[in-house]
mmCIF file of C-alpha atoms and ligand atoms in Angstrom:
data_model
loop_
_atom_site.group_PDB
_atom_site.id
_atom_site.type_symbol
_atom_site.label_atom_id
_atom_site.label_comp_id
_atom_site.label_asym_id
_atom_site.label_seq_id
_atom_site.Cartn_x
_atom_site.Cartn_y
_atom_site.Cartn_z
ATOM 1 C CA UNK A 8 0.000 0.000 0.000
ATOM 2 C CA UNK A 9 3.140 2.551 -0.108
ATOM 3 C CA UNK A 10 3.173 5.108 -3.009
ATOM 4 C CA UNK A 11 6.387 4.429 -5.195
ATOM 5 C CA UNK A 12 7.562 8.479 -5.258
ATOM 6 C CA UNK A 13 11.287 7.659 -5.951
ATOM 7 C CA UNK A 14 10.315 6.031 -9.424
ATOM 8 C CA UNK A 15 8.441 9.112 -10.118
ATOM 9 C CA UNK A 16 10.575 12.036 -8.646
ATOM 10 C CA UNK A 17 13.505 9.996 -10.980
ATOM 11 C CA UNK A 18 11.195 10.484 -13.830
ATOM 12 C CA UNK A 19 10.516 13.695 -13.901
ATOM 13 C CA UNK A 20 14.112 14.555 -13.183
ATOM 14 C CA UNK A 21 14.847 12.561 -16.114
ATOM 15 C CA UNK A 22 12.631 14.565 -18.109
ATOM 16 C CA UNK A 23 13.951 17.828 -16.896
ATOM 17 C CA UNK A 24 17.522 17.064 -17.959
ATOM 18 C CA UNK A 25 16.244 15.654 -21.650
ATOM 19 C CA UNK A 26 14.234 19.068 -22.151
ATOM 20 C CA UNK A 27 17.732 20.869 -21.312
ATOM 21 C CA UNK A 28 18.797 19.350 -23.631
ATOM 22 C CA UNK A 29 22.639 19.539 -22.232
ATOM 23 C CA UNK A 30 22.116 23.045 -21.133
ATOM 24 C CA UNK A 31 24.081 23.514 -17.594
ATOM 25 C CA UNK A 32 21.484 25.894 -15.796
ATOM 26 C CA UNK A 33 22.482 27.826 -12.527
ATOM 27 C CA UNK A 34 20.128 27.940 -9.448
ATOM 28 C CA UNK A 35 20.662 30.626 -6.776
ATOM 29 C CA UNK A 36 19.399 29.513 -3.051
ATOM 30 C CA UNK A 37 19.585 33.029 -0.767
ATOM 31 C CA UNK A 38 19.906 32.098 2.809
ATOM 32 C CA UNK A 39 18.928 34.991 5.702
ATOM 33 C CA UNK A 40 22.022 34.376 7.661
ATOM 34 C CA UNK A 41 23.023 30.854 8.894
ATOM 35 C CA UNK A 42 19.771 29.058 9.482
ATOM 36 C CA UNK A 43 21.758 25.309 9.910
ATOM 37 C CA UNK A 44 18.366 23.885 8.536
ATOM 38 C CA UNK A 45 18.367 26.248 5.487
ATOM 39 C CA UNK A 46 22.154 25.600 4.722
ATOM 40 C CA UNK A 47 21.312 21.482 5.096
ATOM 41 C CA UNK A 48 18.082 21.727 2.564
ATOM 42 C CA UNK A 49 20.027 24.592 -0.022
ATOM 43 C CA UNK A 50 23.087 22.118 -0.187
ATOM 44 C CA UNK A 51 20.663 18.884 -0.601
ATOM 45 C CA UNK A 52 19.101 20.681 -4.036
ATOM 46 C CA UNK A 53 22.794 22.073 -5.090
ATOM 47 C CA UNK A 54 23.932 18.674 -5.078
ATOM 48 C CA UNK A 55 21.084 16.560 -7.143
ATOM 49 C CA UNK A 56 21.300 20.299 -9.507
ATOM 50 C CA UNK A 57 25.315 18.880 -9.334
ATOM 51 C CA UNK A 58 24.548 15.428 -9.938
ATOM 52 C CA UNK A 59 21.715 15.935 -13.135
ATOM 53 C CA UNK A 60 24.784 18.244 -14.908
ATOM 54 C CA UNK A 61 23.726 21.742 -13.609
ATOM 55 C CA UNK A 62 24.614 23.517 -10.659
ATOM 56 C CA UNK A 63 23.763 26.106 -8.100
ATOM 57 C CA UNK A 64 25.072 28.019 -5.249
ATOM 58 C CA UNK A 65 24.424 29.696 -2.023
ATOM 59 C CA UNK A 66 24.348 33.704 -1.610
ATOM 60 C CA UNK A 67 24.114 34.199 2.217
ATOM 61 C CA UNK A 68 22.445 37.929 2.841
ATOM 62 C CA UNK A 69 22.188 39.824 6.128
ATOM 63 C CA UNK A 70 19.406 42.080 5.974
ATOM 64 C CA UNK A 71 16.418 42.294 3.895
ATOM 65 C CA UNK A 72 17.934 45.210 2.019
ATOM 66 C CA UNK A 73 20.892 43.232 0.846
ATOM 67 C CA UNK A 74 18.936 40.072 0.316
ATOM 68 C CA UNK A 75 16.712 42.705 -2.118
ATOM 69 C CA UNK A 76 19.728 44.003 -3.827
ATOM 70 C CA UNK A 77 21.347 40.259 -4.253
ATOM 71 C CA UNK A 78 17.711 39.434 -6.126
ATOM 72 C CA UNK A 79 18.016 42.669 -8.019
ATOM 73 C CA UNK A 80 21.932 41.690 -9.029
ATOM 74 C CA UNK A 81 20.440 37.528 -9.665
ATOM 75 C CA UNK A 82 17.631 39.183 -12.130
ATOM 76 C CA UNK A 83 19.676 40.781 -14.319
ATOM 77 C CA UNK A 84 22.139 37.990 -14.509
ATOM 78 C CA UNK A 85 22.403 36.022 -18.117
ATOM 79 C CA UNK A 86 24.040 33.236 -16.042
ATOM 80 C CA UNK A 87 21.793 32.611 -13.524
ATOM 81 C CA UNK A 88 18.685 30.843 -14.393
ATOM 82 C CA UNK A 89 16.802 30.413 -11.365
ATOM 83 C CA UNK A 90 16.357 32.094 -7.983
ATOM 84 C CA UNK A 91 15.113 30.723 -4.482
ATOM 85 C CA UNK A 92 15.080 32.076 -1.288
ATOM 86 C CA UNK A 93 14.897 29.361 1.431
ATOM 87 C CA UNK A 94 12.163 29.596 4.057
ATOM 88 C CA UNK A 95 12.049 30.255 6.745
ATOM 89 C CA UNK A 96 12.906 33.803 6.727
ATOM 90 C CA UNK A 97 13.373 35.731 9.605
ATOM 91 C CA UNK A 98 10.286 37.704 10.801
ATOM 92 C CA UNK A 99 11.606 41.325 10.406
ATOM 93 C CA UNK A 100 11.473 40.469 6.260
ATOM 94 C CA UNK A 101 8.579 40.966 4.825
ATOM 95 C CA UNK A 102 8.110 37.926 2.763
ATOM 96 C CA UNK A 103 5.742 39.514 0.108
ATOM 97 C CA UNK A 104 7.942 42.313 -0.806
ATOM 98 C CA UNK A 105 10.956 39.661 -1.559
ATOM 99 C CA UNK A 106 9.094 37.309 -3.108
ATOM 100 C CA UNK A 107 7.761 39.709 -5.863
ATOM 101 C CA UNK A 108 11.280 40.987 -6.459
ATOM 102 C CA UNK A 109 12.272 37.509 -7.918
ATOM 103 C CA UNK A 110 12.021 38.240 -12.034
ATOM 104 C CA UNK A 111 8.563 35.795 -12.669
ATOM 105 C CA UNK A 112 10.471 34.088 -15.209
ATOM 106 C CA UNK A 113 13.171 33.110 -13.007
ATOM 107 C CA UNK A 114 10.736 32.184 -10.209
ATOM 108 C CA UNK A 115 11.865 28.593 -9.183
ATOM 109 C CA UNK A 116 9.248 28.666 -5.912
ATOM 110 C CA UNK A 117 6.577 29.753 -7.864
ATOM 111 C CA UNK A 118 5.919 32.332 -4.950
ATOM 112 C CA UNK A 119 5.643 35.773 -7.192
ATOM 113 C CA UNK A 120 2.398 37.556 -7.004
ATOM 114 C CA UNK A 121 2.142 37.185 -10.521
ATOM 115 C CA UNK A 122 2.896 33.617 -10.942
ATOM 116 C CA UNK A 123 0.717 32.885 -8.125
ATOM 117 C CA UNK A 124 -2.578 34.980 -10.023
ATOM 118 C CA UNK A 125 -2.109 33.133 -12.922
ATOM 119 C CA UNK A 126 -2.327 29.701 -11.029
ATOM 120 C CA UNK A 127 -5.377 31.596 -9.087
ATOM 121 C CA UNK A 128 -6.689 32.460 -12.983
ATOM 122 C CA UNK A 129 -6.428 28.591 -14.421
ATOM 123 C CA UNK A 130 -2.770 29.058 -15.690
ATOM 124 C CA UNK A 131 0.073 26.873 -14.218
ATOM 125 C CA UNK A 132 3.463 28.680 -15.613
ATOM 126 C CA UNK A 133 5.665 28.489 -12.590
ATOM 127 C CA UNK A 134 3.896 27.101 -9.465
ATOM 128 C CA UNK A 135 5.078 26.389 -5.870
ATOM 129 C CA UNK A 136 6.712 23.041 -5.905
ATOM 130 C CA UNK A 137 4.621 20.903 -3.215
ATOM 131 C CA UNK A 138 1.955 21.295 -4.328
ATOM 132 C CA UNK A 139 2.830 20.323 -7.853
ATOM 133 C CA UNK A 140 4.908 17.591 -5.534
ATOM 134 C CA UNK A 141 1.330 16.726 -4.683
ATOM 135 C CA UNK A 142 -0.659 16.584 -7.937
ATOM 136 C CA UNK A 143 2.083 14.559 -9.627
ATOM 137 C CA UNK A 144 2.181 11.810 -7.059
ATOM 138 C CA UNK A 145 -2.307 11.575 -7.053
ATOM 139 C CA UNK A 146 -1.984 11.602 -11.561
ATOM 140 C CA UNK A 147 0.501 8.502 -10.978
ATOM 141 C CA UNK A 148 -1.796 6.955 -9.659
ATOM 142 C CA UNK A 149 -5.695 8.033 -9.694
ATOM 143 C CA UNK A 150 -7.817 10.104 -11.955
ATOM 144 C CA UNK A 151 -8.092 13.633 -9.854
ATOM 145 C CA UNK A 152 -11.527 14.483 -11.830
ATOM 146 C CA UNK A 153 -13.984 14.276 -9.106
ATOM 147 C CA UNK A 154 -12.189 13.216 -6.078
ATOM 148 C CA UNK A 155 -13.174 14.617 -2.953
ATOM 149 C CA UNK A 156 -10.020 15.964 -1.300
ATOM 150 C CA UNK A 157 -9.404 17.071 2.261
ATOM 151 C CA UNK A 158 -6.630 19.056 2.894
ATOM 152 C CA UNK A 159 -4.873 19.722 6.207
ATOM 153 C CA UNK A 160 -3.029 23.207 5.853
ATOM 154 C CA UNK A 161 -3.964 26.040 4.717
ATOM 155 C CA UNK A 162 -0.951 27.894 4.569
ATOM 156 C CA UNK A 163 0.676 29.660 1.212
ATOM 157 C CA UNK A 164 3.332 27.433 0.479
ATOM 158 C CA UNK A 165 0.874 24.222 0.543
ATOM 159 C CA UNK A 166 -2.454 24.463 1.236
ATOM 160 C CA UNK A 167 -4.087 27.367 -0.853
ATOM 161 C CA UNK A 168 -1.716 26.458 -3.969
ATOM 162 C CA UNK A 169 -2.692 22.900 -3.760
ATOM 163 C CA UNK A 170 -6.593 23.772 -3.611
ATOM 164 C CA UNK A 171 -6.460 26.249 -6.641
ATOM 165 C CA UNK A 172 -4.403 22.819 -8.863
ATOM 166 C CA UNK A 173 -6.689 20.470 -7.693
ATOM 167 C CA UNK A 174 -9.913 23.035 -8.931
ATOM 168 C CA UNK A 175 -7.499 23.359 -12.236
ATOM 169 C CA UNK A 176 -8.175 19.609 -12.429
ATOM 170 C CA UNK A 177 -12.144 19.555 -11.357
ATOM 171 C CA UNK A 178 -11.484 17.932 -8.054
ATOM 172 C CA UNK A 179 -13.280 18.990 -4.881
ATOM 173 C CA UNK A 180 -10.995 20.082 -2.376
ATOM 174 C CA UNK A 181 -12.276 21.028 1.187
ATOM 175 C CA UNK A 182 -9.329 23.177 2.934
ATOM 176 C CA UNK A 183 -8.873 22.426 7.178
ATOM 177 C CA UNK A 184 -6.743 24.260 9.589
ATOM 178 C CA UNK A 185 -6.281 24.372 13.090
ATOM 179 C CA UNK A 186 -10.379 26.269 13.765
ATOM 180 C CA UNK A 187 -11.901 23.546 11.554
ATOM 181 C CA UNK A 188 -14.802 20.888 13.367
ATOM 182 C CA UNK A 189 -14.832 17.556 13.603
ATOM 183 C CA UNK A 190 -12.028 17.475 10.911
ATOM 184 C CA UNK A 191 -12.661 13.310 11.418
ATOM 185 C CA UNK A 192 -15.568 13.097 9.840
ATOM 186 C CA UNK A 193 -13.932 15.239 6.772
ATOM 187 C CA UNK A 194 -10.978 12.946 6.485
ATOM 188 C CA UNK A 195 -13.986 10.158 6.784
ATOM 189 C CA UNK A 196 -15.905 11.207 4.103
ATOM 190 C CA UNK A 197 -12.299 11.852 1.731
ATOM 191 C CA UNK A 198 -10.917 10.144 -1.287
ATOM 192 C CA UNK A 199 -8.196 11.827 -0.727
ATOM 193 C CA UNK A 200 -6.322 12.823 2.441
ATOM 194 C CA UNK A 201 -3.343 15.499 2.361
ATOM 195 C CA UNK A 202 -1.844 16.101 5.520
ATOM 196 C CA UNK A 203 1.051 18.916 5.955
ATOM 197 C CA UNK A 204 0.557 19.675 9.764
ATOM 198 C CA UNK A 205 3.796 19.530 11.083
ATOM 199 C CA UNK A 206 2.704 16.918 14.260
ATOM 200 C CA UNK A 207 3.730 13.137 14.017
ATOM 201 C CA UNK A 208 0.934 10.697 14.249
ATOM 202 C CA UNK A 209 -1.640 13.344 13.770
ATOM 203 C CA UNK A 210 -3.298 11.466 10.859
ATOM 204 C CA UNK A 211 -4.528 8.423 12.449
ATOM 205 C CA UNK A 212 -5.904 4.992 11.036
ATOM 206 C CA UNK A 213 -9.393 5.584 12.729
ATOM 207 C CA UNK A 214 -9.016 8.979 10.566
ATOM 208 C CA UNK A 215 -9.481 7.627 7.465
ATOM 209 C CA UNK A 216 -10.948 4.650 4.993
ATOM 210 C CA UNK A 217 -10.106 1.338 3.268
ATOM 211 C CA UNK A 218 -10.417 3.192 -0.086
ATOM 212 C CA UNK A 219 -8.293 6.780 0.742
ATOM 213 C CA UNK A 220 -5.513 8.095 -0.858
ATOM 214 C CA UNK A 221 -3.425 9.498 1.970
ATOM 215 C CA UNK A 222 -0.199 12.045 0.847
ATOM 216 C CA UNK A 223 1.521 13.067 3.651
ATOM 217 C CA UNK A 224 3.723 16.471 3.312
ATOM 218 C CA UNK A 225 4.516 16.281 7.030
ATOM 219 C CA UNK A 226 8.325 16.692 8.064
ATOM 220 C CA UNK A 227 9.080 15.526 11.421
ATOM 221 C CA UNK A 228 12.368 14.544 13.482
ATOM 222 C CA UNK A 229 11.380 12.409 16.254
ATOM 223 C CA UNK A 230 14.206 10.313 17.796
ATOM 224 C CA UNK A 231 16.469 11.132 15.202
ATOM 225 C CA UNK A 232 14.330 10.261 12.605
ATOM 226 C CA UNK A 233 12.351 11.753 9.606
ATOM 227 C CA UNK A 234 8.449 10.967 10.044
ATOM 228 C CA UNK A 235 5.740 11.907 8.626
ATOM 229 C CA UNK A 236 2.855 13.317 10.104
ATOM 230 C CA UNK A 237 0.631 10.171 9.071
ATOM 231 C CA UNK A 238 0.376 6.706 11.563
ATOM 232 C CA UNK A 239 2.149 5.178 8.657
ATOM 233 C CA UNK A 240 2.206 1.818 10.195
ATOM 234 C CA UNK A 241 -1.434 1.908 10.738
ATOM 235 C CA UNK A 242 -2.530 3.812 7.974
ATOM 236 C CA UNK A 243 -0.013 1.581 5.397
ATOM 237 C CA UNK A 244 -2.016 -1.774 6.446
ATOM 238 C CA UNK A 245 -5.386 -0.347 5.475
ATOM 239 C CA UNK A 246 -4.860 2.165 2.663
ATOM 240 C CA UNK A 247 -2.316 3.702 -0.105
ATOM 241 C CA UNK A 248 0.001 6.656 1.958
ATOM 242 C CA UNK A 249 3.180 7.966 0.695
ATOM 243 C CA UNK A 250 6.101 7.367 2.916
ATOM 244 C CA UNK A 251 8.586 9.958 4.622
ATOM 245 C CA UNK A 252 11.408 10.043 3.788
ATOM 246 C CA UNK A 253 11.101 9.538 0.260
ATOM 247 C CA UNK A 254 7.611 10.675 -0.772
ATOM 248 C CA UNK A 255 6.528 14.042 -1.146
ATOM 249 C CA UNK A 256 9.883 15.425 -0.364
ATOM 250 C CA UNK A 257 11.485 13.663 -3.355
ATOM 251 C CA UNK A 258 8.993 14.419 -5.757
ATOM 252 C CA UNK A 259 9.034 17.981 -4.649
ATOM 253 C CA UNK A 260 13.123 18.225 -5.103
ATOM 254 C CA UNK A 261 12.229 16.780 -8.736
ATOM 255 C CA UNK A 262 9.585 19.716 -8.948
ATOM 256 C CA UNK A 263 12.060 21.715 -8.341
ATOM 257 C CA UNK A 264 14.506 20.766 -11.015
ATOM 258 C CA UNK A 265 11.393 20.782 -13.731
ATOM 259 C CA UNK A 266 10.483 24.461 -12.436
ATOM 260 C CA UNK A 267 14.243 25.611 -13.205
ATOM 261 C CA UNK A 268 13.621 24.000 -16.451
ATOM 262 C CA UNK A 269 10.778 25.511 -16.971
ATOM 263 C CA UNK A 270 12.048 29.093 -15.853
ATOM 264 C CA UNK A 271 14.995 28.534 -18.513
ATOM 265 C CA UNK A 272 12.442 27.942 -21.167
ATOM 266 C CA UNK A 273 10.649 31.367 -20.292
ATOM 267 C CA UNK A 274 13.868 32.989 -20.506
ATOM 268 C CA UNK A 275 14.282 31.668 -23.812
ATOM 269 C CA UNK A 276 17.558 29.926 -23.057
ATOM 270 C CA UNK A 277 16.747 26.431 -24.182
HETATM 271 P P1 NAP B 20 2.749 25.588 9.194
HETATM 272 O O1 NAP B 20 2.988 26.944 8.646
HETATM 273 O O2 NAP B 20 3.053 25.309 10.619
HETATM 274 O O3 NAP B 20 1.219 25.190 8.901
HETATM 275 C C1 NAP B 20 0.609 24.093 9.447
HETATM 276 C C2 NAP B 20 -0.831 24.021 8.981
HETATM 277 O O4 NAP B 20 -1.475 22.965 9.701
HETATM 278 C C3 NAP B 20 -1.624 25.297 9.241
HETATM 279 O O5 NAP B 20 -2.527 25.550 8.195
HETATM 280 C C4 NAP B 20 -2.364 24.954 10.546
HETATM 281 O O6 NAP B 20 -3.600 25.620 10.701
HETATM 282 C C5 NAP B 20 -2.631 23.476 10.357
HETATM 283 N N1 NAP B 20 -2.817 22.844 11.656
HETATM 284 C C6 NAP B 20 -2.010 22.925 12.748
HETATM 285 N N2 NAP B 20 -2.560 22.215 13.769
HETATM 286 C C7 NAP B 20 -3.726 21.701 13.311
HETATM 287 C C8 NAP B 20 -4.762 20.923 13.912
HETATM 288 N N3 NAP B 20 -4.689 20.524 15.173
HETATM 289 N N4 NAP B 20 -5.813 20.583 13.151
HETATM 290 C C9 NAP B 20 -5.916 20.983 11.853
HETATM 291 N N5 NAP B 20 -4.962 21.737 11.240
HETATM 292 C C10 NAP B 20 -3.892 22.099 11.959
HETATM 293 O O7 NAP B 20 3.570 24.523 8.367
HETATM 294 P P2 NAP B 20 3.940 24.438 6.804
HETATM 295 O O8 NAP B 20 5.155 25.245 6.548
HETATM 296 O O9 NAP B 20 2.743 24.677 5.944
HETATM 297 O O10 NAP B 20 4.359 22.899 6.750
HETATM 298 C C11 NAP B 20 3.548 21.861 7.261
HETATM 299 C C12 NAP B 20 4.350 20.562 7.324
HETATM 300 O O11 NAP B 20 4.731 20.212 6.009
HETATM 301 C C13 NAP B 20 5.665 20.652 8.123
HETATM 302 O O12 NAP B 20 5.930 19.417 8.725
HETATM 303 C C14 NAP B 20 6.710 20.936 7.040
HETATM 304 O O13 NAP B 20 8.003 20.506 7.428
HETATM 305 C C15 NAP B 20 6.149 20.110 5.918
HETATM 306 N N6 NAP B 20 6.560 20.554 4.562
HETATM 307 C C16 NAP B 20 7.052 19.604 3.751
HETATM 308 C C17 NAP B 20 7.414 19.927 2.463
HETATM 309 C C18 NAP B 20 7.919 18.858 1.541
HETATM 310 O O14 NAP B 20 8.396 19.166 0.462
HETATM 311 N N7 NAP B 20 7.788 17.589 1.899
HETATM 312 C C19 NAP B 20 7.282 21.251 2.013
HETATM 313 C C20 NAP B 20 6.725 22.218 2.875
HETATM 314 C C21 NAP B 20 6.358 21.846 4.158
HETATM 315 P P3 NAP B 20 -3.675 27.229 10.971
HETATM 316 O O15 NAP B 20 -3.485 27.836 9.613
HETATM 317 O O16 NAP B 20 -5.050 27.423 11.517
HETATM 318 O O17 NAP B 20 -2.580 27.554 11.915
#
């Protein structure tokens, strides 16, 4: 009952590098000073960039001034193909005001105001890549049309893209967050289950059915150890889940490397 994502997230990295067609794009991660757990998750992308034949590399920034002025320098850069700025940022930036600085076409997060409308108008050009992490992993292996879809999270990065794909798609997706009632009996009544709280084990067996799809974005360490925020042992028994590590996380990583792709193309590069 686990959800192959590896076989996927290797396919659409595959894909990525034909469409590049030898092309070695450049990604730019901007870190807000030393976050460790930026630094970790910038250096994890650098290296499969390194390992598909492209590259990237880190600008560290110390303000939100000089983190503006490193976008405006990355935007006007023939050489630099994609920007990112890792999440998440310290709370004195204003995270609206840098995201819409990143150029749209180099907009490897999807985050820009303007790339963002046009997924809110029907038009997927460069979206946020969870989400996308999401709806690749559910076409693998359902028809969306339909589906009733409960998602946990309502937040920018996850929820709200994820509900305006799955409405691209003519799915019907109920959002929940931390205010909603008797979120049980939505997960109950789901074909499809997304969690991306943040708490292990939230996402019990009793939670769900025989027949649901669950996709768990959850990132947890506990002991030591990555886990999800499903009761994967339960939950695996009875229904199809993705696992953690290598689920969403993998397929988003491959997102990523399609969205740089993608950006290139805009740019008229490749
Ligand atoms: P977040 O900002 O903390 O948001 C958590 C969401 O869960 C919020 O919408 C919150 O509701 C909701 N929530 C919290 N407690 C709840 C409860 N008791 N019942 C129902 N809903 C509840 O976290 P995030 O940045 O969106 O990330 C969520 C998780 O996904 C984390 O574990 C993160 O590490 C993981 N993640 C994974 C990937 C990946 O690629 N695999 C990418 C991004 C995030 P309110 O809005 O009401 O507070």
């Amino acid at each position: 009952m686990i959800i192959n994502c590896k076989e996927l997230a290797n396919k659409i990295k595959k894909r990525a590098v034909e469409e590049a067609g030898g092309k070695k794009l450049v990604l730019h991660a901007i870190i807000a000073g030393e976050d460790k757990a930026s630094i970790v998750y910038a250096k994890s992308k650098i290296k499969t960039l390194r390992k598909l034949g492209f590259d990237g590399e880190i600008d560290k920034v110390n303000s939100e001034r000089e983190m503006l002025k490193k976008i405006e320098e990355l935007n006007g850069r023939d050489d630099v193909h994609g920007i990112m700025v890792e999440f998440p940022l310290p709370k004195r930036y204003d995270a609206i005001k840098v995201h819409s600085a990143i150029s749209p076409i180099k907009d490897v997060d999807g985050m820009n105001p303007v790339n963002y409308g046009y997924l809110l108008l029907g038009h997927e050009i460069l979206t946020p890549n969870t989400p996308r992490a999401v709806i690749r992993i559910l076409e693998s292996i359902t028809d969306i049309e339909g589906k009733n879809v409960v998602i946990i999270n309502r937040t920018p990065v996850v929820g709200k893209p994820l509900a305006m794909m799955l409405l691209n798609r003519h799915a019907t997706p109920t959002v929940c967050h931390s205010k909603t009632k008797n979120l049980k009996e939505k997960t109950k009544s789901a074909d499809i289950v997304v969690v991306a709280v943040g708490h292990a084990n939230f996402l019990t067996a009793d939670m769900v059915r025989d027949d649901t799809i669950v996709i768990d974005v959850g990132i947890n360490v506990v002991d030591g150890k990555l886990q999800g925020d499903a009761d994967f042992e339960a939950i695996e028994k009875k229904a199809k889940i993705t696992p953690v590590p290598g689920g969403v996380g993998a397929v988003t990583t491959a997102c990523m490397v399609e969205n740089l792709v993608k950006a290139a193309k805009l740019q008229g590069v490749i």
